[in-house]
Coordinates of C-alpha atoms in Angstrom, one line a residue:
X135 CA 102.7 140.6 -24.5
X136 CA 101.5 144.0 -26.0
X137 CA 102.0 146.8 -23.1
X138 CA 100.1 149.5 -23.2
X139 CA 101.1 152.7 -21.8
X140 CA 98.1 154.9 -20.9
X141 CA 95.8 156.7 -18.6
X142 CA 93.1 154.2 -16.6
X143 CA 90.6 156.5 -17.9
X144 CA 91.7 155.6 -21.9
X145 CA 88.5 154.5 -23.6
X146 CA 90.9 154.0 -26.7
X147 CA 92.8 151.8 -25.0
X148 CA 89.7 149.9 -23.4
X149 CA 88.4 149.0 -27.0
X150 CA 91.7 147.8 -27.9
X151 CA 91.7 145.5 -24.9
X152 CA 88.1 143.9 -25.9
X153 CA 89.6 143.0 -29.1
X154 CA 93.1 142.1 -28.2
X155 CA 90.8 139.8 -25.7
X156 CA 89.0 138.5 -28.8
X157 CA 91.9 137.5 -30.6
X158 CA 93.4 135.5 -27.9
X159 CA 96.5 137.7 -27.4
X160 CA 98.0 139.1 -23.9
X161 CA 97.9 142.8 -22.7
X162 CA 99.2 144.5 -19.6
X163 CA 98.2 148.3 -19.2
X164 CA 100.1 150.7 -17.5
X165 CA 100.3 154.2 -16.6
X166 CA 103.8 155.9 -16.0
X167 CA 102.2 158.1 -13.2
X168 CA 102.4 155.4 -10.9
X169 CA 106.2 155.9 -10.4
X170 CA 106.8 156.0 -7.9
X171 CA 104.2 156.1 -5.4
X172 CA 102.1 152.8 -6.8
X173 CA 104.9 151.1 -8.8
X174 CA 108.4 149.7 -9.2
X175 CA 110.1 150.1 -12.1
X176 CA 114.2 148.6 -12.1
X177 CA 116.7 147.5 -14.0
X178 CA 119.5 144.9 -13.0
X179 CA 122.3 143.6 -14.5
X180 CA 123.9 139.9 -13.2
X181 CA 126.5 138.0 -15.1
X182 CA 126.3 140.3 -18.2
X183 CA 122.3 140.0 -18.7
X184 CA 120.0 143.0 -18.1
X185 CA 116.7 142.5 -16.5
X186 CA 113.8 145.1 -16.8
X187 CA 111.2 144.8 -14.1
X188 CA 107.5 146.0 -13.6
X189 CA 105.6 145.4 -10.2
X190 CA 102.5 147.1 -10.0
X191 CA 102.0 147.4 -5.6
X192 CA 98.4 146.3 -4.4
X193 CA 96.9 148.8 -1.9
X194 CA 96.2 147.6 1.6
X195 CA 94.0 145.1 1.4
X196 CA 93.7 145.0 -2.2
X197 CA 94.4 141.5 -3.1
X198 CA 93.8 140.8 -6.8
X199 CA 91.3 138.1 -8.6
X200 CA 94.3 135.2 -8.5
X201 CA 94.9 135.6 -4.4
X202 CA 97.8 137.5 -4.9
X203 CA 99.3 141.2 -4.1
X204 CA 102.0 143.0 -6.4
X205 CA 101.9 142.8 -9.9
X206 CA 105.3 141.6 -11.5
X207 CA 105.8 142.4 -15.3
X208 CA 109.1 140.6 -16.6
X209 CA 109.6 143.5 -19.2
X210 CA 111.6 140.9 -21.6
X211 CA 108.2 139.4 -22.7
X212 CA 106.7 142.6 -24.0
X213 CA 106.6 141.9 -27.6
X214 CA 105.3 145.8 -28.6
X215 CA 104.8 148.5 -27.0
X216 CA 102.2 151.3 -27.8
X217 CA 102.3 154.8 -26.0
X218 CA 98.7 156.0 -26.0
X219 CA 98.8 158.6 -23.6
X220 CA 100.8 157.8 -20.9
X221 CA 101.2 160.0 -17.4
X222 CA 104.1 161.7 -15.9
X223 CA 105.3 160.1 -12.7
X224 CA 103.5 161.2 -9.6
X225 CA 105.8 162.4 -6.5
X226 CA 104.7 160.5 -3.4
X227 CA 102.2 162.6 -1.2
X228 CA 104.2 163.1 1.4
X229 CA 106.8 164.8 0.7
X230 CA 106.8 168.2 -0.6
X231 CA 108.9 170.7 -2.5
X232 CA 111.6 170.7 -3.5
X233 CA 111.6 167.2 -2.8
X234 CA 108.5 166.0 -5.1
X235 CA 110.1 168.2 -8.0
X236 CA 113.2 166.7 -7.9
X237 CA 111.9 162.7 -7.3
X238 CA 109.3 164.0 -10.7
X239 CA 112.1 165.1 -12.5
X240 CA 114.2 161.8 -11.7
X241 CA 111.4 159.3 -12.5
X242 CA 110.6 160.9 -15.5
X243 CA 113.9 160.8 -16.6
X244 CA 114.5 157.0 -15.3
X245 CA 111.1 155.5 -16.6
X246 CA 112.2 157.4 -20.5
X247 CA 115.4 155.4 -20.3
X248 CA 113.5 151.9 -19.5
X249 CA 111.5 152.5 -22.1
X250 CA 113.9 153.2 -24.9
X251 CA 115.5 149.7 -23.6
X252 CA 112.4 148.0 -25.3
X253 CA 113.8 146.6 -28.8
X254 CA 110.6 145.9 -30.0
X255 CA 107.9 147.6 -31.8
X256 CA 106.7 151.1 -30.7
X257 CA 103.1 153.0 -32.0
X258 CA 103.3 155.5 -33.4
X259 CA 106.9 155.4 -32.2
X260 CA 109.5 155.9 -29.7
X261 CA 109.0 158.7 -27.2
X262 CA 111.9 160.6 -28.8
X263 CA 110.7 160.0 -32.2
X264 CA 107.3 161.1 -31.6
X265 CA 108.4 164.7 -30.0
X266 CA 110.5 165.5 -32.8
X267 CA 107.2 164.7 -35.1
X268 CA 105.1 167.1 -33.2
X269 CA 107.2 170.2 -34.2
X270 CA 104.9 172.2 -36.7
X271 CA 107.8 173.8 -38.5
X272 CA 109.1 170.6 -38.9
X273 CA 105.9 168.8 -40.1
X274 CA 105.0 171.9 -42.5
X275 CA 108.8 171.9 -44.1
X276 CA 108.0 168.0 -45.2
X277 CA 104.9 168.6 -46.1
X278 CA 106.0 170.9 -48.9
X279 CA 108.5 168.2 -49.8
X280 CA 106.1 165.8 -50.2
X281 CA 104.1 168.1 -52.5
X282 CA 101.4 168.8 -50.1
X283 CA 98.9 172.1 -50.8
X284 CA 99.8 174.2 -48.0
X285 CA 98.3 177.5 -46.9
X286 CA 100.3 180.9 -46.9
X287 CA 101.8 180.3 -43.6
X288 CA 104.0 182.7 -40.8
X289 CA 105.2 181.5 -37.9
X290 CA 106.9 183.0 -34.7
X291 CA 107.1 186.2 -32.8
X292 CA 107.7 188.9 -35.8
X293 CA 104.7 191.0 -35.8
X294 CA 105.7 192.4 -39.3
X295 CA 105.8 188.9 -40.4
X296 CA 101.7 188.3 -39.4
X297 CA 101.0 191.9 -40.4
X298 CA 102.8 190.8 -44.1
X299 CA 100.6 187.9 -44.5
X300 CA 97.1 189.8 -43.5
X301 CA 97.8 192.0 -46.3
X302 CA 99.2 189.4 -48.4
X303 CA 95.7 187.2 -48.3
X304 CA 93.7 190.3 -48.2
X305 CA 92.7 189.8 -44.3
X306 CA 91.7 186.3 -44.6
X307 CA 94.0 185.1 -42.0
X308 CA 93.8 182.6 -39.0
X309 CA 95.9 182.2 -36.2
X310 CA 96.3 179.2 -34.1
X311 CA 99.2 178.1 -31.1
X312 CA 102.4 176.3 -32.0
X313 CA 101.7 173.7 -29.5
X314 CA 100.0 170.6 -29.5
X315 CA 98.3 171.6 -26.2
X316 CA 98.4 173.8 -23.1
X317 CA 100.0 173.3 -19.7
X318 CA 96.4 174.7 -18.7
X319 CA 93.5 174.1 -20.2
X320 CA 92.0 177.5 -20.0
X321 CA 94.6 179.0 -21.8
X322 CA 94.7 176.6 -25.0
X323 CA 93.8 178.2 -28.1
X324 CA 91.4 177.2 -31.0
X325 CA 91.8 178.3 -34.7
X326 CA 90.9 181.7 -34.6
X327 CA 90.3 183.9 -37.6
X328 CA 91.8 187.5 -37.4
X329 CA 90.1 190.6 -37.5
X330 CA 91.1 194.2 -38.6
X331 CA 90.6 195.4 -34.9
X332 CA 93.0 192.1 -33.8
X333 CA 95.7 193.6 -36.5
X334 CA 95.2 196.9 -33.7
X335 CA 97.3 194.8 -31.4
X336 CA 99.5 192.7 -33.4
X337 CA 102.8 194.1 -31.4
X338 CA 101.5 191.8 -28.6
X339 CA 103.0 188.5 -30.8
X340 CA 105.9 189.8 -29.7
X341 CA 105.6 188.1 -26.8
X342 CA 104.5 184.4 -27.7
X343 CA 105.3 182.8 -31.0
X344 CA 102.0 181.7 -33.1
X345 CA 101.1 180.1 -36.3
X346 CA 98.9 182.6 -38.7
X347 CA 97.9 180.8 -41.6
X348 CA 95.9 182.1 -45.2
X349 CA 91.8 181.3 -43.9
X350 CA 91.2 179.0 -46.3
X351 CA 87.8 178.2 -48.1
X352 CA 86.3 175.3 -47.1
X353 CA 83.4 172.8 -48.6
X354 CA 84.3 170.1 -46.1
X355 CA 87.0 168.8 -43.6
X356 CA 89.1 165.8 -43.6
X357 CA 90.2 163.9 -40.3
X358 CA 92.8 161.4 -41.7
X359 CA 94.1 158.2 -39.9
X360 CA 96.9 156.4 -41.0
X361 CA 97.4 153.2 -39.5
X362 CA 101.1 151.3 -40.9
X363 CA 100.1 152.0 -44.4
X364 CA 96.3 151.9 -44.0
X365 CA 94.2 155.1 -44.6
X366 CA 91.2 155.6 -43.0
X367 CA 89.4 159.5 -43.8
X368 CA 85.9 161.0 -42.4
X369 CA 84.3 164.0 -43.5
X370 CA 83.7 166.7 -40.7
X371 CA 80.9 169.2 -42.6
X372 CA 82.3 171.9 -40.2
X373 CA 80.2 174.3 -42.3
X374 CA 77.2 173.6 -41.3
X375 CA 77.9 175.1 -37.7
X376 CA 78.8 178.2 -36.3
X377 CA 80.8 176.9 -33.7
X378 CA 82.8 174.7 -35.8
X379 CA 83.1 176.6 -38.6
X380 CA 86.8 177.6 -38.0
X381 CA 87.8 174.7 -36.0
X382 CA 86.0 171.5 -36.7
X383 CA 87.4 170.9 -32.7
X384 CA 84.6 172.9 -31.5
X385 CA 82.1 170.8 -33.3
X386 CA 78.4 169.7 -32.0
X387 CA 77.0 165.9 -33.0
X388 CA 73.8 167.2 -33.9
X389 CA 75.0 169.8 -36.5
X390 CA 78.9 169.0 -37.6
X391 CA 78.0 165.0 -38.6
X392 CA 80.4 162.3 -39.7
X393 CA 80.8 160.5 -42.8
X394 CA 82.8 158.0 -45.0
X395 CA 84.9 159.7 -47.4
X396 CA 87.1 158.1 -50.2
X397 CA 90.4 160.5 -50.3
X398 CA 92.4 160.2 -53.7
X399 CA 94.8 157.8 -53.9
X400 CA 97.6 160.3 -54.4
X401 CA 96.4 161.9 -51.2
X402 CA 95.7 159.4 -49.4
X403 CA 99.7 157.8 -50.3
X404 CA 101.1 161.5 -49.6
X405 CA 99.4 161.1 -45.8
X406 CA 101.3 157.7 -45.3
X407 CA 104.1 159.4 -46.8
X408 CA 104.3 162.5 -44.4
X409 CA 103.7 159.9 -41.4
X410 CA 106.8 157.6 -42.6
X411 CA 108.8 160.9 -42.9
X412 CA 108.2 161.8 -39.3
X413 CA 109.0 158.3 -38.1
X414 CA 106.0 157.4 -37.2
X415 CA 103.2 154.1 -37.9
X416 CA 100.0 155.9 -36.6
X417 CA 99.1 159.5 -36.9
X418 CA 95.8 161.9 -37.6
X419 CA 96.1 164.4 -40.2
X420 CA 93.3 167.2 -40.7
X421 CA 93.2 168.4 -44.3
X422 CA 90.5 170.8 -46.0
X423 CA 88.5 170.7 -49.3
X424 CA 87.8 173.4 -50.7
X425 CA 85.0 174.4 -53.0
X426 CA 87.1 174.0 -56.1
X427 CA 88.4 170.7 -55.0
X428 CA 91.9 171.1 -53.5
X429 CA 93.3 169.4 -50.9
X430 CA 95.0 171.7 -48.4
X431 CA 97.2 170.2 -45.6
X432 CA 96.7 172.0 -42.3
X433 CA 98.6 169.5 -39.7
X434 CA 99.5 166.3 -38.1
X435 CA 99.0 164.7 -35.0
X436 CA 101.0 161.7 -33.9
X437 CA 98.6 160.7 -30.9
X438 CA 95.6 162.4 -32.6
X439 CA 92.6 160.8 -30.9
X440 CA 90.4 158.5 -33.4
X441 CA 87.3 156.4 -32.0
X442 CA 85.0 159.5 -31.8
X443 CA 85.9 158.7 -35.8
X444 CA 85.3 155.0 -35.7
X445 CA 82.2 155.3 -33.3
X446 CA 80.3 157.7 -35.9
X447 CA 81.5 155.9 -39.3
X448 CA 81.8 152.2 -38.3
X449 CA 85.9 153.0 -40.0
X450 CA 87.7 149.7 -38.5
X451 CA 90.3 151.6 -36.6
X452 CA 90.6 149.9 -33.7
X453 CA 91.3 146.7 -35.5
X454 CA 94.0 148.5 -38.1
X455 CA 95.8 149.4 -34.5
X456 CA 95.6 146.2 -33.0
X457 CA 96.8 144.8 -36.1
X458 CA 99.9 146.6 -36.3
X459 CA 100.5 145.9 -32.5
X460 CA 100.6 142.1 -32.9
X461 CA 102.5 142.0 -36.2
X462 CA 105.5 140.4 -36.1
X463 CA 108.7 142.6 -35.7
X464 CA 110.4 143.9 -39.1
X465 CA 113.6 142.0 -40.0
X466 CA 116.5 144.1 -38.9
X467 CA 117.9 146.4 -41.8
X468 CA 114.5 145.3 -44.0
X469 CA 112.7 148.3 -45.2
X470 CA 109.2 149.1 -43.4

């Protein structure tokens, strides 16, 4: 039994389903958020066993295909587990603050634990695991130590630091958040490059830490999926837009297309490399090629997203995933 942990609205998740259907092999899906206010989650203990159980509440007069109500999910016959993008528990809607803080704060807490119980197979890994792997600093100090190209790079809150490094790459400089995202969608930040009148108010990084990074050259960018130790690379020909020309994120189908690409072998094994040393069995790494042909590392993402890749090259992603949830468990102490 694969469980997958996810929002209902996951179109990842839904082509995984089709062909975990195809293959014959059992799937529940499952989205944190309804703790507690649509879902039980417990854990017993009798006569020195624990017992992990799931039950999914029916609405009124929802009664499910099979004639039956609640949902129960014996969480002993989950055989892997993959954390796609799973909610935060949902406060019931009755009660307000700071009740509903405290029963989020609880749940959250309560629904980690049960999962860290699971002694199977996690993708890309176990909660814990994965937010240690999204720390940039982190992620560009292994990088280096796996012989990666890596830009001229400051991070933090030291003005001088940024003001160093425009001089340094003779004001070709970008600057990007440390985050992965933004409690608020308006106030996420794309890859931005820096001008001489930004420089005018550099004292304001004071007050939030960045990322400025050498503006590197590019000819094309790289959107790199490792699944286990399969590689799977697109071209994003960011260039050809305006819009995506610094961030590839802000791209348009009609002028930023898609394509194949075959990375290097020694590129390709440094990518699996970087995703082992983070802990992880999935992950999306963006690199840049530049005009000369270097391959410069710009970051990782252990939940990056992947079938707007897979829908515009045909790359057999969703199958490399599936794959790697129904394989069987390592051996305890073998190496992976």
């Amino acid at each position: 039994m694969i469980l997958i942990l996810t929002a209902p609205d996951d179109v990842h998740a839904d082509a995984a389903e089709v062909e975990l259907g195809r293959r014959g092999v059992s799937w529940v899906r499952f989205d944190p958020a309804d703790v507690p206010s649509r879902a039980s989650l417990s854990v017993t203990i009798r006569e020195g066993r624990l017992t992990r159980t799931l039950v999914r509440h029916a609405a009124p007069g929802d009664v499910h295909p099979d004639g039956t109500g609640d949902r129960v999910l014996d969480l002993d016959t989950v055989t892997a587990v993959w954390f796609r993008r799973p909610g935060v528990p949902v406060a019931p809607a009755h009660l307000g603050e700071p009740h509903a803080g405290f029963v989020v704060a609880e749940s959250r807490q309560f629904v980690g634990d049960v999962w860290e119980t699971l002694d199977v197979p996690a993708l890309p890994a176990a909660r814990p695991v994965v937010l240690r792997a999204q720390q940039k600093v982190r992620q560009l100090q292994l990088a280096l130590r796996l012989g990666f190209d890596v830009p001229a790079t400051a991070v933090g809150n030291d003005p001088r630091d940024v003001l160093d490094l425009f001089t340094h790459t003779g004001g070709r400089l970008i600057t990007k958040q440390v985050g992965l995202t933004s409690l608020r969608d308006e106030l996420m930040r794309f890859t931005e490059p820096v001008s001489h009148r930004d420089v005018g108010h550099v004292d304001g990084v004071r007050h939030c830490p960045l990322i400025a990074q050498e503006r590197v050259p590019k000819r094309v960018e790289l959107r790199v999926t490792v699944v286990g130790d399969r590689v799977f690379t697109a071209a994003i020909d960011s260039q050809r837009s305006n819009h995506a020309r610094h961030d590839w994120r802000r791209q348009d189908d009609r002028n930023t297309p898609l394509t194949r690409y075959d990375l290097p072998t020694d590129v390709a094994a440094r990518c699996v490399a970087l995703t082992r040393a983070l802990g992880l069995r999935y992950s999306a790494l963006d690199l840049i090629v530049t005009p000369d042909d270097r391959y410069v590392y710009i970051e990782i993402n252990p939940t990056g997203q992947y079938l707007w890749v897979e829908e515009e090259t045909g790359l057999p992603i969703t199958a490399a995933v599936v794959d790697l949830l129904t394989a069987p468990a390592p051996t305890p102490g073998a190496s992976t």
